[in-house]
Short mmCIF file of N, CA and C in Angstrom, two decimals:
data_model
loop_
_atom_site.label_atom_id
_atom_site.label_comp_id
_atom_site.label_asym_id
_atom_site.label_seq_id
_atom_site.Cartn_x
_atom_site.Cartn_y
_atom_site.Cartn_z
N MET A 1 11.81 5.56 -8.79
CA MET A 1 13.14 5.73 -8.25
C MET A 1 13.42 4.60 -7.26
N LYS A 2 14.60 4.04 -7.31
CA LYS A 2 14.99 2.95 -6.41
C LYS A 2 15.51 3.53 -5.09
N HIS A 3 15.07 2.94 -4.00
CA HIS A 3 15.48 3.39 -2.67
C HIS A 3 16.21 2.27 -1.96
N GLU A 4 17.35 2.60 -1.37
CA GLU A 4 18.15 1.64 -0.62
C GLU A 4 17.69 1.58 0.83
N ILE A 5 17.71 0.41 1.41
CA ILE A 5 17.51 0.26 2.84
C ILE A 5 18.73 0.90 3.51
N SER A 6 18.49 1.77 4.50
CA SER A 6 19.64 2.42 5.12
C SER A 6 19.35 2.85 6.55
N TYR A 7 20.40 2.91 7.31
CA TYR A 7 20.35 3.42 8.69
C TYR A 7 20.22 4.94 8.61
N ILE A 8 19.32 5.51 9.41
CA ILE A 8 19.16 6.96 9.45
C ILE A 8 19.94 7.52 10.63
N THR A 9 19.48 7.19 11.84
CA THR A 9 20.08 7.70 13.06
C THR A 9 19.53 6.92 14.24
N THR A 10 20.11 7.16 15.40
CA THR A 10 19.57 6.63 16.64
C THR A 10 19.24 7.80 17.55
N ASP A 11 18.00 7.84 18.02
CA ASP A 11 17.57 8.87 18.97
C ASP A 11 17.49 8.25 20.35
N LEU A 12 17.80 9.05 21.34
CA LEU A 12 17.56 8.69 22.73
C LEU A 12 16.29 9.40 23.15
N GLN A 13 15.26 8.64 23.52
CA GLN A 13 13.98 9.23 23.88
C GLN A 13 13.69 8.96 25.36
N LEU A 14 13.38 10.05 26.07
CA LEU A 14 13.13 9.96 27.50
C LEU A 14 11.74 10.49 27.83
N ARG A 15 11.10 9.92 28.85
CA ARG A 15 9.82 10.41 29.38
C ARG A 15 9.95 10.37 30.91
N ALA A 16 9.39 11.40 31.55
CA ALA A 16 9.46 11.48 33.01
C ALA A 16 8.33 12.33 33.55
N PRO A 17 7.98 12.14 34.82
CA PRO A 17 6.98 12.99 35.45
C PRO A 17 7.56 14.32 35.93
N LEU A 18 8.83 14.56 35.63
CA LEU A 18 9.55 15.77 36.07
C LEU A 18 10.06 16.55 34.87
N ASP A 19 10.45 17.79 35.11
CA ASP A 19 11.07 18.62 34.07
C ASP A 19 12.44 18.04 33.73
N LEU A 20 12.65 17.72 32.45
CA LEU A 20 13.92 17.13 32.02
C LEU A 20 14.92 18.16 31.50
N ALA A 21 14.58 19.45 31.57
CA ALA A 21 15.48 20.48 31.04
C ALA A 21 16.87 20.45 31.67
N PRO A 22 17.01 20.30 33.00
CA PRO A 22 18.37 20.25 33.56
C PRO A 22 19.18 19.05 33.03
N LEU A 23 18.53 17.90 32.90
CA LEU A 23 19.20 16.73 32.33
C LEU A 23 19.59 17.00 30.88
N ALA A 24 18.67 17.60 30.12
CA ALA A 24 18.96 17.92 28.71
C ALA A 24 20.15 18.86 28.61
N ASP A 25 20.20 19.87 29.47
CA ASP A 25 21.33 20.81 29.44
C ASP A 25 22.66 20.10 29.64
N GLU A 26 22.70 19.18 30.61
CA GLU A 26 23.97 18.49 30.85
C GLU A 26 24.33 17.56 29.69
N LEU A 27 23.35 16.87 29.14
CA LEU A 27 23.65 15.98 28.00
C LEU A 27 24.13 16.77 26.79
N VAL A 28 23.59 17.96 26.58
CA VAL A 28 24.07 18.82 25.48
C VAL A 28 25.50 19.27 25.77
N GLN A 29 25.79 19.64 27.02
CA GLN A 29 27.16 20.01 27.39
C GLN A 29 28.13 18.86 27.19
N ARG A 30 27.63 17.64 27.28
CA ARG A 30 28.47 16.45 27.09
C ARG A 30 28.50 16.00 25.63
N GLY A 31 27.95 16.84 24.74
CA GLY A 31 28.12 16.59 23.31
C GLY A 31 26.96 16.01 22.55
N LEU A 32 25.80 15.81 23.20
CA LEU A 32 24.66 15.28 22.46
C LEU A 32 23.89 16.40 21.79
N LEU A 33 23.18 16.07 20.75
CA LEU A 33 22.35 17.01 20.01
C LEU A 33 20.93 16.90 20.56
N LEU A 34 20.36 18.01 21.02
CA LEU A 34 19.01 18.03 21.56
C LEU A 34 18.02 18.30 20.44
N HIS A 35 17.06 17.38 20.26
CA HIS A 35 15.99 17.60 19.29
C HIS A 35 14.79 18.26 19.94
N PHE A 36 14.49 17.87 21.19
CA PHE A 36 13.30 18.38 21.86
C PHE A 36 13.39 18.13 23.35
N VAL A 37 12.92 19.09 24.13
CA VAL A 37 12.65 18.88 25.55
C VAL A 37 11.45 19.74 25.91
N GLY A 38 10.47 19.14 26.60
CA GLY A 38 9.29 19.90 26.98
C GLY A 38 8.14 19.02 27.39
N PRO A 39 6.96 19.65 27.52
CA PRO A 39 5.78 18.91 27.97
C PRO A 39 5.40 17.80 27.01
N TRP A 40 4.86 16.74 27.58
CA TRP A 40 4.38 15.61 26.81
C TRP A 40 2.97 15.31 27.27
N GLN A 41 2.48 14.14 27.03
CA GLN A 41 1.11 13.77 27.37
C GLN A 41 0.91 13.61 28.87
N ASN A 42 -0.30 13.91 29.32
CA ASN A 42 -0.70 13.70 30.71
C ASN A 42 0.21 14.40 31.72
N GLY A 43 0.74 15.55 31.36
CA GLY A 43 1.57 16.31 32.28
C GLY A 43 2.99 15.83 32.43
N SER A 44 3.38 14.83 31.66
CA SER A 44 4.76 14.35 31.75
C SER A 44 5.67 15.20 30.85
N CYS A 45 6.94 14.94 30.95
CA CYS A 45 7.94 15.66 30.15
C CYS A 45 8.64 14.67 29.23
N SER A 46 9.08 15.16 28.08
CA SER A 46 9.77 14.33 27.10
C SER A 46 11.05 15.03 26.66
N ALA A 47 12.04 14.24 26.31
CA ALA A 47 13.28 14.78 25.74
C ALA A 47 13.77 13.78 24.69
N ARG A 48 14.36 14.33 23.62
CA ARG A 48 14.87 13.47 22.54
C ARG A 48 16.23 14.01 22.09
N PHE A 49 17.20 13.12 21.99
CA PHE A 49 18.58 13.46 21.67
C PHE A 49 19.11 12.56 20.55
N ALA A 50 20.23 12.98 19.97
CA ALA A 50 20.97 12.16 19.02
C ALA A 50 22.45 12.46 19.18
N SER A 51 23.26 11.66 18.55
CA SER A 51 24.70 11.92 18.52
C SER A 51 24.94 13.15 17.65
N ALA A 52 25.82 14.04 18.10
CA ALA A 52 26.13 15.25 17.34
C ALA A 52 26.99 14.93 16.11
N ALA A 53 27.62 13.78 16.10
CA ALA A 53 28.44 13.35 14.97
C ALA A 53 27.97 11.96 14.56
N PRO A 54 26.83 11.88 13.85
CA PRO A 54 26.25 10.58 13.55
C PRO A 54 27.15 9.69 12.69
N SER A 55 26.98 8.40 12.89
CA SER A 55 27.74 7.37 12.19
C SER A 55 26.84 6.71 11.14
N SER A 56 27.39 5.77 10.43
CA SER A 56 26.61 5.03 9.43
C SER A 56 26.00 3.76 10.02
N GLU A 57 26.23 3.52 11.32
CA GLU A 57 25.68 2.37 12.01
C GLU A 57 25.27 2.79 13.42
N PRO A 58 24.34 2.08 14.04
CA PRO A 58 23.85 2.49 15.36
C PRO A 58 24.84 2.29 16.51
N ASN A 59 25.68 1.27 16.48
CA ASN A 59 26.54 0.98 17.62
C ASN A 59 27.40 2.18 18.04
N PRO A 60 28.11 2.84 17.12
CA PRO A 60 28.91 4.00 17.54
C PRO A 60 28.05 5.15 18.07
N ASP A 61 26.88 5.38 17.48
CA ASP A 61 26.00 6.45 17.95
C ASP A 61 25.53 6.19 19.37
N ILE A 62 25.13 4.95 19.64
CA ILE A 62 24.68 4.60 20.98
C ILE A 62 25.84 4.69 21.97
N ALA A 63 27.04 4.26 21.57
CA ALA A 63 28.21 4.32 22.45
C ALA A 63 28.51 5.76 22.87
N VAL A 64 28.40 6.70 21.95
CA VAL A 64 28.63 8.12 22.28
C VAL A 64 27.62 8.59 23.31
N MET A 65 26.35 8.23 23.12
CA MET A 65 25.31 8.66 24.06
C MET A 65 25.49 7.98 25.42
N LEU A 66 25.88 6.71 25.42
CA LEU A 66 26.13 6.00 26.68
C LEU A 66 27.24 6.67 27.48
N THR A 67 28.29 7.08 26.80
CA THR A 67 29.41 7.75 27.48
C THR A 67 28.94 9.02 28.18
N ALA A 68 28.09 9.80 27.50
CA ALA A 68 27.55 11.02 28.10
C ALA A 68 26.68 10.70 29.31
N ILE A 69 25.84 9.69 29.18
CA ILE A 69 24.93 9.33 30.28
C ILE A 69 25.70 8.79 31.48
N GLU A 70 26.69 7.96 31.23
CA GLU A 70 27.48 7.36 32.31
C GLU A 70 28.26 8.40 33.10
N ALA A 71 28.51 9.57 32.51
CA ALA A 71 29.29 10.61 33.16
C ALA A 71 28.43 11.67 33.85
N LEU A 72 27.11 11.48 33.89
CA LEU A 72 26.22 12.48 34.48
C LEU A 72 26.55 12.76 35.94
N TYR A 73 26.45 14.04 36.33
CA TYR A 73 26.57 14.40 37.74
C TYR A 73 25.31 13.95 38.47
N GLU A 74 25.39 13.88 39.79
CA GLU A 74 24.31 13.30 40.58
C GLU A 74 22.93 13.92 40.34
N PRO A 75 22.76 15.24 40.29
CA PRO A 75 21.41 15.77 40.06
C PRO A 75 20.80 15.29 38.73
N SER A 76 21.61 15.26 37.69
CA SER A 76 21.12 14.78 36.39
C SER A 76 20.91 13.27 36.41
N ARG A 77 21.78 12.56 37.12
CA ARG A 77 21.62 11.11 37.23
C ARG A 77 20.31 10.77 37.95
N ASN A 78 19.95 11.59 38.94
CA ASN A 78 18.68 11.38 39.64
C ASN A 78 17.50 11.60 38.70
N LEU A 79 17.59 12.59 37.81
CA LEU A 79 16.54 12.80 36.81
C LEU A 79 16.47 11.61 35.86
N TRP A 80 17.64 11.10 35.47
CA TRP A 80 17.70 9.92 34.59
C TRP A 80 16.96 8.74 35.25
N VAL A 81 17.25 8.50 36.51
CA VAL A 81 16.64 7.38 37.23
C VAL A 81 15.12 7.59 37.34
N ALA A 82 14.68 8.84 37.45
CA ALA A 82 13.24 9.14 37.58
C ALA A 82 12.47 8.98 36.26
N CYS A 83 13.18 8.81 35.16
CA CYS A 83 12.49 8.63 33.87
C CYS A 83 11.68 7.34 33.88
N THR A 84 10.49 7.42 33.35
CA THR A 84 9.64 6.24 33.24
C THR A 84 9.91 5.48 31.94
N SER A 85 10.59 6.15 31.02
CA SER A 85 10.95 5.52 29.75
C SER A 85 12.30 6.07 29.29
N ARG A 86 13.22 5.16 28.97
CA ARG A 86 14.56 5.51 28.47
C ARG A 86 14.85 4.56 27.31
N ASP A 87 14.71 5.04 26.10
CA ASP A 87 14.84 4.15 24.94
C ASP A 87 15.78 4.72 23.88
N PHE A 88 16.63 3.84 23.37
CA PHE A 88 17.40 4.14 22.17
C PHE A 88 16.54 3.68 20.99
N ASP A 89 16.19 4.61 20.11
CA ASP A 89 15.32 4.32 18.97
C ASP A 89 16.17 4.36 17.69
N ILE A 90 16.43 3.19 17.13
CA ILE A 90 17.24 3.08 15.91
C ILE A 90 16.30 3.20 14.71
N GLY A 91 16.57 4.17 13.85
CA GLY A 91 15.71 4.42 12.69
C GLY A 91 16.34 3.98 11.38
N TYR A 92 15.52 3.33 10.55
CA TYR A 92 15.95 2.87 9.23
C TYR A 92 14.96 3.33 8.17
N ASP A 93 15.49 3.69 7.00
CA ASP A 93 14.67 3.88 5.80
C ASP A 93 14.45 2.50 5.20
N CYS A 94 13.21 2.19 4.83
CA CYS A 94 13.01 0.93 4.11
C CYS A 94 13.26 1.21 2.62
N GLY A 95 13.33 0.20 1.83
CA GLY A 95 13.61 0.42 0.41
C GLY A 95 13.52 -0.86 -0.39
N ASP A 96 13.96 -0.75 -1.63
CA ASP A 96 13.89 -1.87 -2.57
C ASP A 96 15.05 -2.85 -2.43
N GLY A 97 16.10 -2.43 -1.84
CA GLY A 97 17.27 -3.29 -1.76
C GLY A 97 18.30 -2.68 -0.85
N PRO A 98 19.35 -3.34 -0.56
CA PRO A 98 19.65 -4.71 -0.97
C PRO A 98 18.66 -5.68 -0.35
N SER A 99 18.86 -6.97 -0.58
CA SER A 99 17.91 -7.96 -0.09
C SER A 99 17.86 -7.99 1.44
N SER A 100 18.92 -7.51 2.08
CA SER A 100 18.93 -7.40 3.54
C SER A 100 19.99 -6.38 3.96
N LEU A 101 19.85 -5.90 5.15
CA LEU A 101 20.83 -4.99 5.75
C LEU A 101 21.06 -5.49 7.17
N MET A 102 22.29 -5.84 7.47
CA MET A 102 22.61 -6.35 8.80
C MET A 102 23.54 -5.38 9.51
N GLN A 103 23.14 -4.97 10.69
CA GLN A 103 23.98 -4.15 11.55
C GLN A 103 23.82 -4.72 12.95
N HIS A 104 24.85 -4.61 13.75
CA HIS A 104 24.76 -5.23 15.07
C HIS A 104 25.11 -4.24 16.17
N LEU A 105 24.67 -4.60 17.37
CA LEU A 105 25.10 -3.91 18.57
C LEU A 105 26.03 -4.87 19.29
N SER A 106 27.17 -4.36 19.72
CA SER A 106 28.15 -5.22 20.37
C SER A 106 27.65 -5.66 21.75
N PRO A 107 28.13 -6.79 22.23
CA PRO A 107 27.77 -7.21 23.58
C PRO A 107 28.10 -6.14 24.62
N ALA A 108 29.22 -5.45 24.45
CA ALA A 108 29.60 -4.40 25.39
C ALA A 108 28.56 -3.27 25.40
N THR A 109 28.07 -2.90 24.24
CA THR A 109 27.05 -1.84 24.16
C THR A 109 25.76 -2.30 24.82
N LEU A 110 25.36 -3.54 24.58
CA LEU A 110 24.14 -4.07 25.19
C LEU A 110 24.25 -4.12 26.72
N VAL A 111 25.42 -4.49 27.22
CA VAL A 111 25.63 -4.52 28.67
C VAL A 111 25.54 -3.11 29.24
N ARG A 112 26.15 -2.15 28.56
CA ARG A 112 26.10 -0.75 29.03
C ARG A 112 24.67 -0.23 29.02
N MET A 113 23.89 -0.56 27.98
CA MET A 113 22.49 -0.15 27.91
C MET A 113 21.71 -0.73 29.08
N ALA A 114 21.90 -2.01 29.36
CA ALA A 114 21.19 -2.66 30.46
C ALA A 114 21.58 -2.03 31.80
N ALA A 115 22.84 -1.68 31.96
CA ALA A 115 23.33 -1.12 33.22
C ALA A 115 22.68 0.23 33.55
N ILE A 116 22.29 0.98 32.53
CA ILE A 116 21.65 2.29 32.78
C ILE A 116 20.13 2.20 32.66
N GLY A 117 19.61 1.01 32.45
CA GLY A 117 18.16 0.82 32.38
C GLY A 117 17.52 1.32 31.10
N ALA A 118 18.25 1.25 30.00
CA ALA A 118 17.72 1.74 28.72
C ALA A 118 17.17 0.60 27.89
N GLY A 119 16.10 0.88 27.17
CA GLY A 119 15.51 -0.08 26.25
C GLY A 119 15.94 0.19 24.83
N LEU A 120 15.45 -0.65 23.93
CA LEU A 120 15.79 -0.54 22.52
C LEU A 120 14.53 -0.60 21.68
N THR A 121 14.40 0.33 20.76
CA THR A 121 13.30 0.38 19.80
C THR A 121 13.90 0.45 18.41
N ILE A 122 13.28 -0.22 17.46
CA ILE A 122 13.70 -0.12 16.06
C ILE A 122 12.51 0.42 15.27
N THR A 123 12.74 1.52 14.56
CA THR A 123 11.68 2.16 13.77
C THR A 123 12.05 2.07 12.31
N ILE A 124 11.13 1.56 11.50
CA ILE A 124 11.31 1.46 10.05
C ILE A 124 10.41 2.52 9.40
N TYR A 125 11.01 3.42 8.63
CA TYR A 125 10.25 4.49 7.98
C TYR A 125 9.95 4.12 6.53
N PRO A 126 8.74 4.39 6.07
CA PRO A 126 8.38 4.06 4.69
C PRO A 126 8.99 5.06 3.70
N VAL A 127 9.07 4.64 2.47
CA VAL A 127 9.49 5.53 1.39
C VAL A 127 8.28 6.38 1.03
N LEU A 128 8.47 7.69 1.02
CA LEU A 128 7.40 8.62 0.67
C LEU A 128 7.77 9.37 -0.60
N GLU A 129 7.00 9.21 -1.60
CA GLU A 129 7.23 9.95 -2.85
C GLU A 129 5.91 10.58 -3.27
N THR A 130 5.71 11.81 -2.86
CA THR A 130 4.48 12.49 -3.22
C THR A 130 4.78 13.92 -3.64
N ASP A 131 3.84 14.51 -4.34
CA ASP A 131 3.98 15.90 -4.73
C ASP A 131 4.01 16.80 -3.49
N ALA A 132 3.27 16.44 -2.44
CA ALA A 132 3.23 17.24 -1.22
C ALA A 132 4.60 17.29 -0.55
N VAL A 133 5.30 16.16 -0.52
CA VAL A 133 6.64 16.12 0.07
C VAL A 133 7.57 17.01 -0.73
N GLU A 134 7.54 16.90 -2.04
CA GLU A 134 8.39 17.73 -2.90
C GLU A 134 8.08 19.21 -2.71
N ALA A 135 6.80 19.57 -2.59
CA ALA A 135 6.41 20.96 -2.39
C ALA A 135 6.92 21.47 -1.04
N ALA A 136 6.82 20.65 0.00
CA ALA A 136 7.30 21.05 1.32
C ALA A 136 8.81 21.27 1.32
N ILE A 137 9.54 20.41 0.64
CA ILE A 137 11.00 20.57 0.53
C ILE A 137 11.33 21.85 -0.21
N ALA A 138 10.62 22.15 -1.28
CA ALA A 138 10.87 23.38 -2.04
C ALA A 138 10.62 24.60 -1.17
N ILE A 139 9.57 24.58 -0.36
CA ILE A 139 9.28 25.71 0.53
C ILE A 139 10.38 25.87 1.57
N LEU A 140 10.82 24.75 2.18
CA LEU A 140 11.91 24.82 3.15
C LEU A 140 13.17 25.41 2.53
N LYS A 141 13.47 25.02 1.31
CA LYS A 141 14.66 25.54 0.64
C LYS A 141 14.55 27.04 0.38
N LYS A 142 13.35 27.52 0.07
CA LYS A 142 13.15 28.96 -0.14
C LYS A 142 13.30 29.73 1.16
N ILE A 143 12.77 29.18 2.25
CA ILE A 143 12.81 29.86 3.53
C ILE A 143 14.21 29.83 4.14
N ILE A 144 14.83 28.67 4.14
CA ILE A 144 16.09 28.47 4.84
C ILE A 144 17.30 28.58 3.91
N GLY A 145 17.11 28.27 2.66
CA GLY A 145 18.22 28.23 1.72
C GLY A 145 18.59 26.79 1.43
N SER A 146 19.00 26.52 0.24
CA SER A 146 19.29 25.15 -0.18
C SER A 146 20.33 24.46 0.67
N GLU A 147 21.35 25.22 1.14
CA GLU A 147 22.40 24.60 1.92
C GLU A 147 21.94 24.22 3.32
N GLY A 148 20.78 24.71 3.76
CA GLY A 148 20.28 24.40 5.10
C GLY A 148 19.28 23.27 5.13
N VAL A 149 18.94 22.70 3.98
CA VAL A 149 17.94 21.63 3.92
C VAL A 149 18.55 20.43 3.24
N GLY A 150 18.42 19.28 3.86
CA GLY A 150 18.87 18.04 3.25
C GLY A 150 17.67 17.16 2.99
N VAL A 151 17.82 16.21 2.11
CA VAL A 151 16.73 15.31 1.79
C VAL A 151 17.23 13.88 1.88
N LYS A 152 16.58 13.09 2.71
CA LYS A 152 16.91 11.68 2.82
C LYS A 152 16.28 10.95 1.64
N PRO A 153 16.75 9.76 1.30
CA PRO A 153 16.20 9.02 0.17
C PRO A 153 14.70 8.80 0.23
N MET A 154 14.13 8.67 1.44
CA MET A 154 12.70 8.42 1.52
C MET A 154 11.88 9.67 1.28
N GLY A 155 12.53 10.82 1.10
CA GLY A 155 11.81 12.05 0.85
C GLY A 155 11.63 12.92 2.08
N MET A 156 12.15 12.48 3.24
CA MET A 156 12.01 13.27 4.46
C MET A 156 13.00 14.43 4.39
N ALA A 157 12.50 15.63 4.62
CA ALA A 157 13.38 16.79 4.66
C ALA A 157 13.91 16.95 6.08
N PHE A 158 15.14 17.40 6.21
CA PHE A 158 15.65 17.74 7.52
C PHE A 158 16.41 19.04 7.40
N ILE A 159 16.40 19.79 8.49
CA ILE A 159 17.02 21.10 8.50
C ILE A 159 18.36 20.97 9.19
N THR A 160 19.42 21.45 8.53
CA THR A 160 20.75 21.29 9.10
C THR A 160 21.25 22.53 9.83
N ARG A 161 20.62 23.67 9.65
CA ARG A 161 21.10 24.88 10.29
C ARG A 161 20.45 25.15 11.64
N ILE A 162 19.30 24.60 11.92
CA ILE A 162 18.60 24.86 13.17
C ILE A 162 18.83 23.65 14.06
N HIS A 163 19.41 23.88 15.24
CA HIS A 163 19.78 22.75 16.10
C HIS A 163 18.93 22.63 17.35
N ARG A 164 18.18 23.66 17.72
CA ARG A 164 17.37 23.57 18.93
C ARG A 164 15.98 24.10 18.62
N HIS A 165 14.96 23.33 18.97
CA HIS A 165 13.57 23.70 18.69
C HIS A 165 13.01 24.54 19.81
#
């Protein structure tokens, strides 16, 4: 099966020596989708977010998250500043074609990212085609129902009905 190179999503990943739940609550109230908040390695805390209305390119997704972050009230802004890591992680599926995929971040977006002290990570995911992946997707569909499970071209299953872990 031929797989296209494609943008998946952009996650905002945070790490801090403090509980990030209050910051997560405010970012969710400001429209971000929370993937995870809780304990991480060595007693630190981690939180991961995405745009609740994802785009086909990273620039609009990052802009939505920047708007939420820039509007934080002081207690949440203090938690943001206390983070030891603040990264926008742009994810792509790799594939057979096209020969290249070009997407850009605007200068305005890069300036806004720098102003809030955020970094940039790019993650390339491999194409996975195995019987185990297909079996896992079939089990998810039985448990959740076909309309609650989506499948990306690389074979990664994602659940669309459950929004908070």
